[in-house]
Tab-separated table of C-alpha atoms in Angstrom:
chain	number	residue	atom	x	y	z
A	1	MET	CA	27.033	115.842	81.254
A	2	ALA	CA	30.809	115.537	81.513
A	3	SER	CA	31.740	113.112	78.762
A	4	THR	CA	35.316	111.928	78.520
A	5	LEU	CA	35.677	114.250	75.550
A	6	GLN	CA	34.792	117.406	77.451
A	7	ARG	CA	37.694	119.837	77.471
A	8	THR	CA	38.344	122.454	80.138
A	9	VAL	CA	38.858	126.000	78.848
A	10	GLY	CA	41.051	127.929	81.276
A	11	THR	CA	40.311	131.634	81.019
A	12	ILE	CA	43.213	133.663	82.390
A	13	LEU	CA	42.102	136.930	83.992
A	14	TYR	CA	44.311	139.833	85.072
A	15	PRO	CA	43.539	143.449	86.006
A	16	ARG	CA	42.412	145.563	83.022
A	17	PHE	CA	41.772	142.615	80.699
A	18	GLU	CA	39.729	143.501	77.597
A	19	LEU	CA	36.097	142.383	77.965
A	20	LEU	CA	35.394	141.045	74.485
A	21	ASP	CA	38.755	139.237	74.310
A	22	VAL	CA	37.407	137.000	77.071
A	23	PHE	CA	33.670	136.895	76.525
A	24	GLY	CA	33.602	136.565	72.725
A	25	PRO	CA	35.445	133.216	72.855
A	26	LEU	CA	33.547	132.089	75.983
A	27	GLU	CA	30.217	132.777	74.249
A	28	ALA	CA	31.303	130.451	71.429
A	29	TYR	CA	32.604	127.683	73.718
A	30	GLY	CA	29.459	128.106	75.831
A	31	MET	CA	27.299	127.042	72.895
A	32	LEU	CA	28.652	123.484	73.367
A	33	PRO	CA	28.506	122.957	77.143
A	34	ASP	CA	28.716	119.191	76.675
A	35	ARG	CA	32.109	119.639	75.025
A	36	PHE	CA	33.688	122.615	76.798
A	37	LYS	CA	33.773	123.390	80.502
A	38	ILE	CA	34.663	127.012	81.208
A	39	VAL	CA	36.771	127.941	84.236
A	40	THR	CA	38.267	131.285	85.270
A	41	VAL	CA	41.761	131.575	86.734
A	42	ALA	CA	43.763	134.519	88.082
A	43	GLU	CA	46.787	135.059	90.292
A	44	GLN	CA	44.352	135.347	93.208
A	45	PRO	CA	40.752	134.084	93.228
A	46	GLY	CA	38.024	136.722	93.458
A	47	PRO	CA	36.946	139.770	91.455
A	48	VAL	CA	39.164	140.979	88.600
A	49	ALA	CA	38.382	144.378	87.072
A	50	SER	CA	38.274	144.594	83.278
A	51	ASN	CA	39.682	147.495	81.303
A	52	GLN	CA	36.099	148.716	80.822
A	53	GLY	CA	35.246	148.486	84.524
A	54	PRO	CA	32.985	145.469	85.141
A	55	LYS	CA	34.511	142.821	87.378
A	56	THR	CA	34.527	139.079	86.734
A	57	LEU	CA	35.121	136.503	89.446
A	58	ALA	CA	38.153	134.230	89.134
A	59	GLU	CA	37.234	130.829	90.570
A	60	TYR	CA	40.770	129.533	90.810
A	61	SER	CA	44.220	130.863	91.607
A	62	PHE	CA	47.386	129.878	89.779
A	63	ASP	CA	48.058	127.469	92.646
A	64	ASP	CA	44.798	125.514	92.647
A	65	ALA	CA	43.638	125.605	88.999
A	66	PRO	CA	42.632	122.196	87.604
A	67	GLN	CA	44.089	120.723	84.388
A	68	LEU	CA	43.426	123.236	81.578
A	69	ASP	CA	43.087	121.644	78.147
A	70	ILE	CA	42.694	124.945	76.297
A	71	LEU	CA	44.234	128.163	77.594
A	72	LEU	CA	42.556	131.469	76.723
A	73	VAL	CA	44.762	134.524	77.297
A	74	PRO	CA	43.130	137.910	76.658
A	75	GLY	CA	44.789	141.219	75.904
A	76	GLY	CA	43.915	144.641	77.203
A	77	LEU	CA	45.580	147.664	78.740
A	78	GLY	CA	46.633	145.434	81.631
A	79	THR	CA	48.915	143.347	79.400
A	80	ARG	CA	51.758	145.819	79.788
A	81	GLU	CA	51.986	145.301	83.534
A	82	GLU	CA	51.726	141.500	83.301
A	83	LEU	CA	54.756	141.366	80.976
A	84	ASP	CA	56.848	141.810	84.109
A	85	ASN	CA	54.831	139.448	86.297
A	86	PRO	CA	56.988	136.318	86.775
A	87	ARG	CA	54.100	134.468	88.465
A	88	LEU	CA	51.874	134.879	85.389
A	89	LEU	CA	54.644	134.060	82.901
A	90	SER	CA	55.694	130.901	84.727
A	91	PHE	CA	52.046	129.817	85.046
A	92	LEU	CA	51.635	130.227	81.272
A	93	LYS	CA	54.813	128.209	80.642
A	94	ALA	CA	53.841	125.379	82.974
A	95	ARG	CA	50.252	125.190	81.768
A	96	THR	CA	50.995	125.527	78.059
A	97	ALA	CA	53.252	122.480	78.396
A	98	LYS	CA	50.295	120.469	79.727
A	99	ALA	CA	47.605	121.983	77.461
A	100	GLU	CA	46.300	120.704	74.149
A	101	TYR	CA	46.007	124.277	72.796
A	102	ALA	CA	47.177	127.641	74.094
A	103	THR	CA	45.187	130.486	72.564
A	104	SER	CA	45.317	134.246	72.838
A	105	VAL	CA	43.353	137.276	71.712
A	106	CYS	CA	44.769	140.728	70.971
A	107	THR	CA	47.859	141.624	73.027
A	108	GLY	CA	47.581	138.320	74.892
A	109	SER	CA	50.194	137.008	72.441
A	110	ALA	CA	52.718	139.460	73.926
A	111	LEU	CA	52.497	137.465	77.172
A	112	TYR	CA	53.147	134.149	75.437
A	113	ALA	CA	55.998	135.836	73.539
A	114	ARG	CA	57.597	137.172	76.728
A	115	ALA	CA	57.302	133.697	78.263
A	116	GLY	CA	59.277	132.341	75.291
A	117	LEU	CA	56.389	130.149	74.184
A	118	LEU	CA	56.278	131.584	70.666
A	119	ASP	CA	60.006	131.522	69.883
A	120	GLY	CA	60.536	130.249	66.336
A	121	LYS	CA	56.788	130.068	65.814
A	122	ARG	CA	54.355	132.042	63.662
A	123	ALA	CA	51.982	134.302	65.592
A	124	THR	CA	49.835	137.422	65.312
A	125	SER	CA	48.306	140.101	67.539
A	126	ASN	CA	46.292	143.336	67.664
A	127	LYS	CA	46.979	145.473	64.597
A	128	MET	CA	46.920	148.879	66.276
A	129	VAL	CA	49.850	148.066	68.592
A	130	PHE	CA	51.513	145.408	66.470
A	131	GLY	CA	54.989	146.921	66.569
A	132	TRP	CA	55.004	147.071	70.352
A	133	VAL	CA	53.808	143.478	70.669
A	134	ALA	CA	56.467	142.285	68.207
A	135	GLU	CA	59.168	143.858	70.401
A	136	GLN	CA	58.153	141.510	73.222
A	137	GLY	CA	59.319	138.499	71.204
A	138	PRO	CA	62.206	139.152	68.788
A	139	ALA	CA	62.499	135.404	68.017
A	140	VAL	CA	58.842	135.092	67.016
A	141	LYS	CA	57.851	134.931	63.329
A	142	TRP	CA	55.217	137.678	63.559
A	143	VAL	CA	52.515	137.566	60.881
A	144	LYS	CA	51.174	141.044	60.180
A	145	GLU	CA	48.169	140.152	58.064
A	146	ALA	CA	46.030	137.396	59.595
A	147	ARG	CA	42.791	137.062	61.544
A	148	TRP	CA	44.454	134.285	63.531
A	149	VAL	CA	47.569	132.090	63.223
A	150	GLU	CA	47.969	128.469	64.291
A	151	ASP	CA	51.412	126.960	64.845
A	152	GLY	CA	51.437	123.682	66.707
A	153	LYS	CA	49.490	124.110	69.935
A	154	MET	CA	49.834	127.898	69.880
A	155	ILE	CA	46.884	129.757	68.319
A	156	THR	CA	47.096	133.556	68.424
A	157	SER	CA	44.435	135.927	67.119
A	158	SER	CA	44.235	139.571	66.166
A	159	GLY	CA	42.448	142.342	68.056
A	160	VAL	CA	39.366	141.940	70.225
A	161	SER	CA	36.613	140.511	68.012
A	162	ALA	CA	39.078	138.224	66.175
A	163	GLY	CA	38.952	135.897	69.171
A	164	ILE	CA	35.425	134.846	68.196
A	165	ASP	CA	36.540	133.755	64.723
A	166	MET	CA	39.580	131.930	66.093
A	167	THR	CA	37.435	130.095	68.640
A	168	LEU	CA	34.842	129.001	66.081
A	169	ALA	CA	37.694	127.681	63.910
A	170	LEU	CA	39.067	125.708	66.867
A	171	ILE	CA	35.594	124.331	67.619
A	172	ALA	CA	35.314	123.249	63.970
A	173	LYS	CA	38.675	121.494	64.242
A	174	LEU	CA	37.847	119.705	67.493
A	175	GLU	CA	34.123	119.022	67.139
A	176	GLY	CA	33.468	119.239	63.409
A	177	MET	CA	32.262	121.971	61.097
A	178	PRO	CA	28.508	121.348	61.616
A	179	ARG	CA	28.712	122.092	65.343
A	180	ALA	CA	30.821	125.212	64.760
A	181	GLU	CA	28.366	126.425	62.130
A	182	GLN	CA	25.484	125.784	64.499
A	183	ALA	CA	27.238	127.737	67.265
A	184	ALA	CA	27.742	130.707	64.892
A	185	VAL	CA	24.050	130.618	63.879
A	186	TRP	CA	22.937	130.491	67.515
A	187	MET	CA	25.134	133.518	68.178
A	188	GLU	CA	23.635	135.165	65.052
A	189	TYR	CA	27.247	135.821	64.173
A	190	GLU	CA	28.686	136.205	60.684
A	191	TRP	CA	31.788	134.137	61.154
A	192	HIS	CA	34.977	134.963	59.239
A	193	ARG	CA	36.215	131.464	58.426
A	194	ASP	CA	39.290	132.543	56.523
A	195	ALA	CA	42.305	132.926	58.799
A	196	ASN	CA	43.827	135.252	56.202
A	197	TRP	CA	40.910	137.719	56.220
A	198	ASP	CA	42.311	140.867	57.814
A	199	PRO	CA	41.287	144.320	56.582
A	200	PHE	CA	42.695	145.844	59.772
A	201	ALA	CA	46.326	145.150	58.820
A	202	LYS	CA	45.779	147.454	55.855
A	203	ILE	CA	43.906	150.090	57.858
A	204	HIS	CA	46.865	150.262	60.249
A	205	LYS	CA	49.308	150.317	57.298
A	206	LEU	CA	51.105	147.131	58.338
A	207	VAL	CA	50.919	145.826	54.777
B	1	MET	CA	37.006	162.859	82.679
B	2	ALA	CA	33.269	163.146	83.386
B	3	SER	CA	32.092	165.793	80.957
B	4	THR	CA	28.496	166.950	81.106
B	5	LEU	CA	27.934	164.899	77.983
B	6	GLN	CA	28.966	161.589	79.539
B	7	ARG	CA	26.067	159.146	79.662
B	8	THR	CA	25.675	156.324	82.158
B	9	VAL	CA	25.025	152.896	80.648
B	10	GLY	CA	23.075	150.758	83.107
B	11	THR	CA	23.779	147.093	82.478
B	12	ILE	CA	21.020	144.941	83.973
B	13	LEU	CA	22.258	141.554	85.172
B	14	TYR	CA	20.168	138.564	86.222
B	15	PRO	CA	21.008	134.888	86.779
B	16	ARG	CA	21.844	133.033	83.532
B	17	PHE	CA	22.254	136.151	81.409
B	18	GLU	CA	23.967	135.556	78.051
B	19	LEU	CA	27.624	136.645	78.148
B	20	LEU	CA	27.996	138.267	74.733
B	21	ASP	CA	24.627	140.074	75.049
B	22	VAL	CA	26.257	142.073	77.830
B	23	PHE	CA	29.918	142.247	76.929
B	24	GLY	CA	29.612	142.886	73.182
B	25	PRO	CA	27.807	146.206	73.775
B	26	LEU	CA	30.014	147.076	76.776
B	27	GLU	CA	33.142	146.548	74.677
B	28	ALA	CA	31.801	149.099	72.169
B	29	TYR	CA	30.742	151.662	74.803
B	30	GLY	CA	34.055	151.082	76.548
B	31	MET	CA	35.931	152.389	73.508
B	32	LEU	CA	34.643	155.885	74.401
B	33	PRO	CA	35.166	156.099	78.171
B	34	ASP	CA	34.930	159.893	78.062
B	35	ARG	CA	31.387	159.582	76.714
B	36	PHE	CA	29.972	156.462	78.378
B	37	LYS	CA	30.253	155.385	81.995
B	38	ILE	CA	29.427	151.706	82.483
B	39	VAL	CA	27.630	150.521	85.624
B	40	THR	CA	26.238	147.091	86.520
B	41	VAL	CA	22.896	146.681	88.284
B	42	ALA	CA	21.026	143.618	89.584
B	43	GLU	CA	18.231	142.879	92.041
B	44	GLN	CA	20.944	142.364	94.660
B	45	PRO	CA	24.530	143.624	94.432
B	46	GLY	CA	27.257	140.996	94.165
B	47	PRO	CA	28.121	138.119	91.832
B	48	VAL	CA	25.635	137.163	89.114
B	49	ALA	CA	26.242	133.899	87.241
B	50	SER	CA	25.971	134.003	83.454
B	51	ASN	CA	24.365	131.268	81.398
B	52	GLN	CA	27.872	130.107	80.463
B	53	GLY	CA	29.083	130.027	84.062
B	54	PRO	CA	31.415	132.983	84.702
B	55	LYS	CA	30.129	135.439	87.287
B	56	THR	CA	30.075	139.215	86.967
B	57	LEU	CA	29.760	141.562	89.916
B	58	ALA	CA	26.714	143.838	90.106
B	59	GLU	CA	27.788	147.113	91.715
B	60	TYR	CA	24.294	148.387	92.413
B	61	SER	CA	20.937	146.961	93.437
B	62	PHE	CA	17.605	148.095	91.990
B	63	ASP	CA	17.233	150.265	95.108
B	64	ASP	CA	20.478	152.219	94.947
B	65	ALA	CA	21.263	152.438	91.210
B	66	PRO	CA	22.151	155.947	89.994
B	67	GLN	CA	20.396	157.661	87.086
B	68	LEU	CA	20.756	155.405	84.033
B	69	ASP	CA	20.774	157.255	80.720
B	70	ILE	CA	20.967	154.138	78.575
B	71	LEU	CA	19.556	150.818	79.748
B	72	LEU	CA	21.119	147.597	78.459
B	73	VAL	CA	18.974	144.492	78.990
B	74	PRO	CA	20.520	141.175	77.908
B	75	GLY	CA	18.775	137.941	77.055
B	76	GLY	CA	19.761	134.423	77.963
B	77	LEU	CA	18.251	131.270	79.401
B	78	GLY	CA	17.478	133.234	82.569
B	79	THR	CA	15.006	135.507	80.754
B	80	ARG	CA	12.197	133.000	81.218
B	81	GLU	CA	12.350	133.205	84.997
B	82	GLU	CA	12.596	137.018	85.058
B	83	LEU	CA	9.348	137.337	83.066
B	84	ASP	CA	7.583	136.624	86.346
B	85	ASN	CA	9.817	138.813	88.506
B	86	PRO	CA	7.742	141.873	89.453
B	87	ARG	CA	10.790	143.611	90.975
B	88	LEU	CA	12.681	143.457	87.686
B	89	LEU	CA	9.701	144.451	85.550
B	90	SER	CA	8.832	147.453	87.733
B	91	PHE	CA	12.492	148.517	87.765
B	92	LEU	CA	12.541	148.414	83.956
B	93	LYS	CA	9.332	150.469	83.815
B	94	ALA	CA	10.526	153.103	86.249
B	95	ARG	CA	14.009	153.409	84.726
B	96	THR	CA	12.883	153.375	81.097
B	97	ALA	CA	10.677	156.372	81.906
B	98	LYS	CA	13.751	158.278	83.091
B	99	ALA	CA	16.198	156.975	80.446
B	100	GLU	CA	17.175	158.517	77.149
B	101	TYR	CA	17.338	155.073	75.491
B	102	ALA	CA	16.275	151.614	76.609
B	103	THR	CA	18.098	148.906	74.672
B	104	SER	CA	17.979	145.130	74.640
B	105	VAL	CA	19.816	142.212	73.074
B	106	CYS	CA	18.330	138.820	72.210
B	107	THR	CA	15.449	137.748	74.472
B	108	GLY	CA	15.902	140.892	76.567
B	109	SER	CA	13.071	142.388	74.495
B	110	ALA	CA	10.709	139.799	76.030
B	111	LEU	CA	11.256	141.520	79.375
B	112	TYR	CA	10.449	144.985	77.997
B	113	ALA	CA	7.408	143.437	76.261
B	114	ARG	CA	6.132	141.840	79.461
B	115	ALA	CA	6.600	145.179	81.247
B	116	GLY	CA	4.323	146.759	78.602
B	117	LEU	CA	7.111	149.041	77.403
B	118	LEU	CA	6.876	147.897	73.788
B	119	ASP	CA	3.081	148.009	73.369
B	120	GLY	CA	2.204	149.568	70.018
B	121	LYS	CA	5.896	149.817	69.146
B	122	ARG	CA	8.088	148.038	66.606
B	123	ALA	CA	10.640	145.637	68.113
B	124	THR	CA	12.728	142.558	67.361
B	125	SER	CA	14.471	139.714	69.199
B	126	ASN	CA	16.465	136.483	68.859
B	127	LYS	CA	15.488	134.606	65.701
B	128	MET	CA	15.701	131.081	67.094
B	129	VAL	CA	13.002	131.669	69.737
B	130	PHE	CA	11.153	134.497	68.022
B	131	GLY	CA	7.696	132.962	68.341
B	132	TRP	CA	8.061	132.499	72.075
B	133	VAL	CA	9.289	136.065	72.566
B	134	ALA	CA	6.400	137.443	70.481
B	135	GLU	CA	3.930	135.682	72.797
B	136	GLN	CA	5.229	137.791	75.688
B	137	GLY	CA	3.873	140.967	74.053
B	138	PRO	CA	0.777	140.489	71.878
B	139	ALA	CA	0.412	144.279	71.449
B	140	VAL	CA	3.959	144.690	70.126
B	141	LYS	CA	4.584	145.163	66.388
B	142	TRP	CA	7.212	142.424	66.129
B	143	VAL	CA	9.643	142.769	63.221
B	144	LYS	CA	10.885	139.362	62.114
B	145	GLU	CA	13.674	140.437	59.781
B	146	ALA	CA	15.955	143.074	61.314
B	147	ARG	CA	19.373	143.263	62.953
B	148	TRP	CA	17.922	145.858	65.324
B	149	VAL	CA	14.804	148.063	65.506
B	150	GLU	CA	14.524	151.587	66.910
B	151	ASP	CA	11.147	153.019	67.912
B	152	GLY	CA	11.329	156.127	70.029
B	153	LYS	CA	13.564	155.458	73.007
B	154	MET	CA	13.222	151.692	72.677
B	155	ILE	CA	15.991	149.964	70.687
B	156	THR	CA	15.780	146.170	70.498
B	157	SER	CA	18.287	143.939	68.742
B	158	SER	CA	18.391	140.371	67.475
B	159	GLY	CA	20.320	137.470	68.947
B	160	VAL	CA	23.611	137.702	70.831
B	161	SER	CA	26.137	139.322	68.467
B	162	ALA	CA	23.513	141.751	67.088
B	163	GLY	CA	23.942	143.819	70.241
B	164	ILE	CA	27.358	144.960	69.019
B	165	ASP	CA	25.918	146.332	65.765
B	166	MET	CA	23.039	148.033	67.592
B	167	THR	CA	25.430	149.656	70.038
B	168	LEU	CA	27.760	150.964	67.341
B	169	ALA	CA	24.712	152.459	65.576
B	170	LEU	CA	23.645	154.164	68.805
B	171	ILE	CA	27.170	155.479	69.334
B	172	ALA	CA	27.097	156.863	65.761
B	173	LYS	CA	23.789	158.573	66.515
B	174	LEU	CA	24.935	160.093	69.804
B	175	GLU	CA	28.607	160.825	69.134
B	176	GLY	CA	28.905	160.922	65.357
B	177	MET	CA	29.854	158.372	62.726
B	178	PRO	CA	33.651	158.975	62.916
B	179	ARG	CA	33.812	157.947	66.572
B	180	ALA	CA	31.638	154.870	65.948
B	181	GLU	CA	33.818	153.874	63.007
B	182	GLN	CA	36.916	154.337	65.123
B	183	ALA	CA	35.434	152.140	67.858
B	184	ALA	CA	34.704	149.392	65.319
B	185	VAL	CA	38.264	149.573	63.963
B	186	TRP	CA	39.742	149.408	67.467
B	187	MET	CA	37.605	146.323	68.090
B	188	GLU	CA	38.793	144.943	64.705
B	189	TYR	CA	35.098	144.353	64.136
B	190	GLU	CA	33.333	144.252	60.785
B	191	TRP	CA	30.290	146.275	61.744
B	192	HIS	CA	26.926	145.586	60.076
B	193	ARG	CA	25.631	149.126	59.692
B	194	ASP	CA	22.380	148.210	58.004
B	195	ALA	CA	19.598	147.608	60.540
B	196	ASN	CA	17.819	145.502	57.914
B	197	TRP	CA	20.720	143.061	57.432
B	198	ASP	CA	19.480	139.786	58.911
B	199	PRO	CA	20.365	136.452	57.288
B	200	PHE	CA	19.271	134.660	60.472
B	201	ALA	CA	15.563	135.408	59.946
B	202	LYS	CA	15.812	133.362	56.749
B	203	ILE	CA	17.862	130.575	58.355
B	204	HIS	CA	15.151	130.174	60.991
B	205	LYS	CA	12.437	130.369	58.301
B	206	LEU	CA	10.766	133.446	59.782
B	207	VAL	CA	10.604	135.074	56.345
């Protein structure tokens, strides 16, 4: 099963994470189990309650997590509290340095921003709370209208469901368009392939 | 918080359930926490492993679950084994009788079919394994081309991401279109509102 090309996707969980921010991308990665191994990581191992209630088990703590090739950082109401969690921010710094890609969904980009990982880089976030997220990283080149933004190893996506589109685009980049298209068909998902597609920036009067 | 109008959504978990089948709908219900209370139920309480790996905690067992107003039955590779699980099938029968709506995503409709709950009714399922699902309920009026199908209290949807569209439609029905539209915008999700929209039936040569 585990070919030398299989990448480990490190899903970072924290209290009150947003469900679809995590499980949309994991559904897409999960369509190619020969290529992506999914692991869950939190400050402490064990159950982590989502913003919506259901709890997901973190297999690893920050101290014993294996090498993570792709980081997945969700948003959610819990983001606000984690902005002042030095353990989480230093874990993101250390692991982004060693990762091939560091991705986020929704307000997850506020955590990368606070950790300084987006300074001087282009990035996006949830459109409903965009102004607040932007305040967390004054040196970031925030892009208001985008489904997702890639700058070097940092890939940040817009709110909630945007994580699915970002992940399919990353799968296309790493494993080829045919496998990404197949994953989208298996998910019966109408994939937005254009990173610039973003009606929600207009709805929230950001542009 | 808990108004008399709040409905309880009973999420049925079983080993190897499909992640997005569960968490797409729960993300949508979770946008209206004053109207929908989410609970997780499995044969035994405790961690239940998804098809993709990550484990979700079931709060209740079949024996101690509270009244469930809306049932949510996911599909996934684990469906096949549950078709021969009399405890699950009798739980679905008993709780569908008491529910206002019984919904499914993907191959979840095979479980309702095997429990006899779809006999004589119109229903749909995942388009990649449609023939196999249809065999589980010869007396069901299977609809090959549909994003979701409503027949009385039974609402069945197509593969994986279709559960999100079905759930937003049910929210519109129960709480009004403005709240459903707001939920979709908060999710930054381009909702397919037409139950007949289904390009995947054609891709899998069902029509």
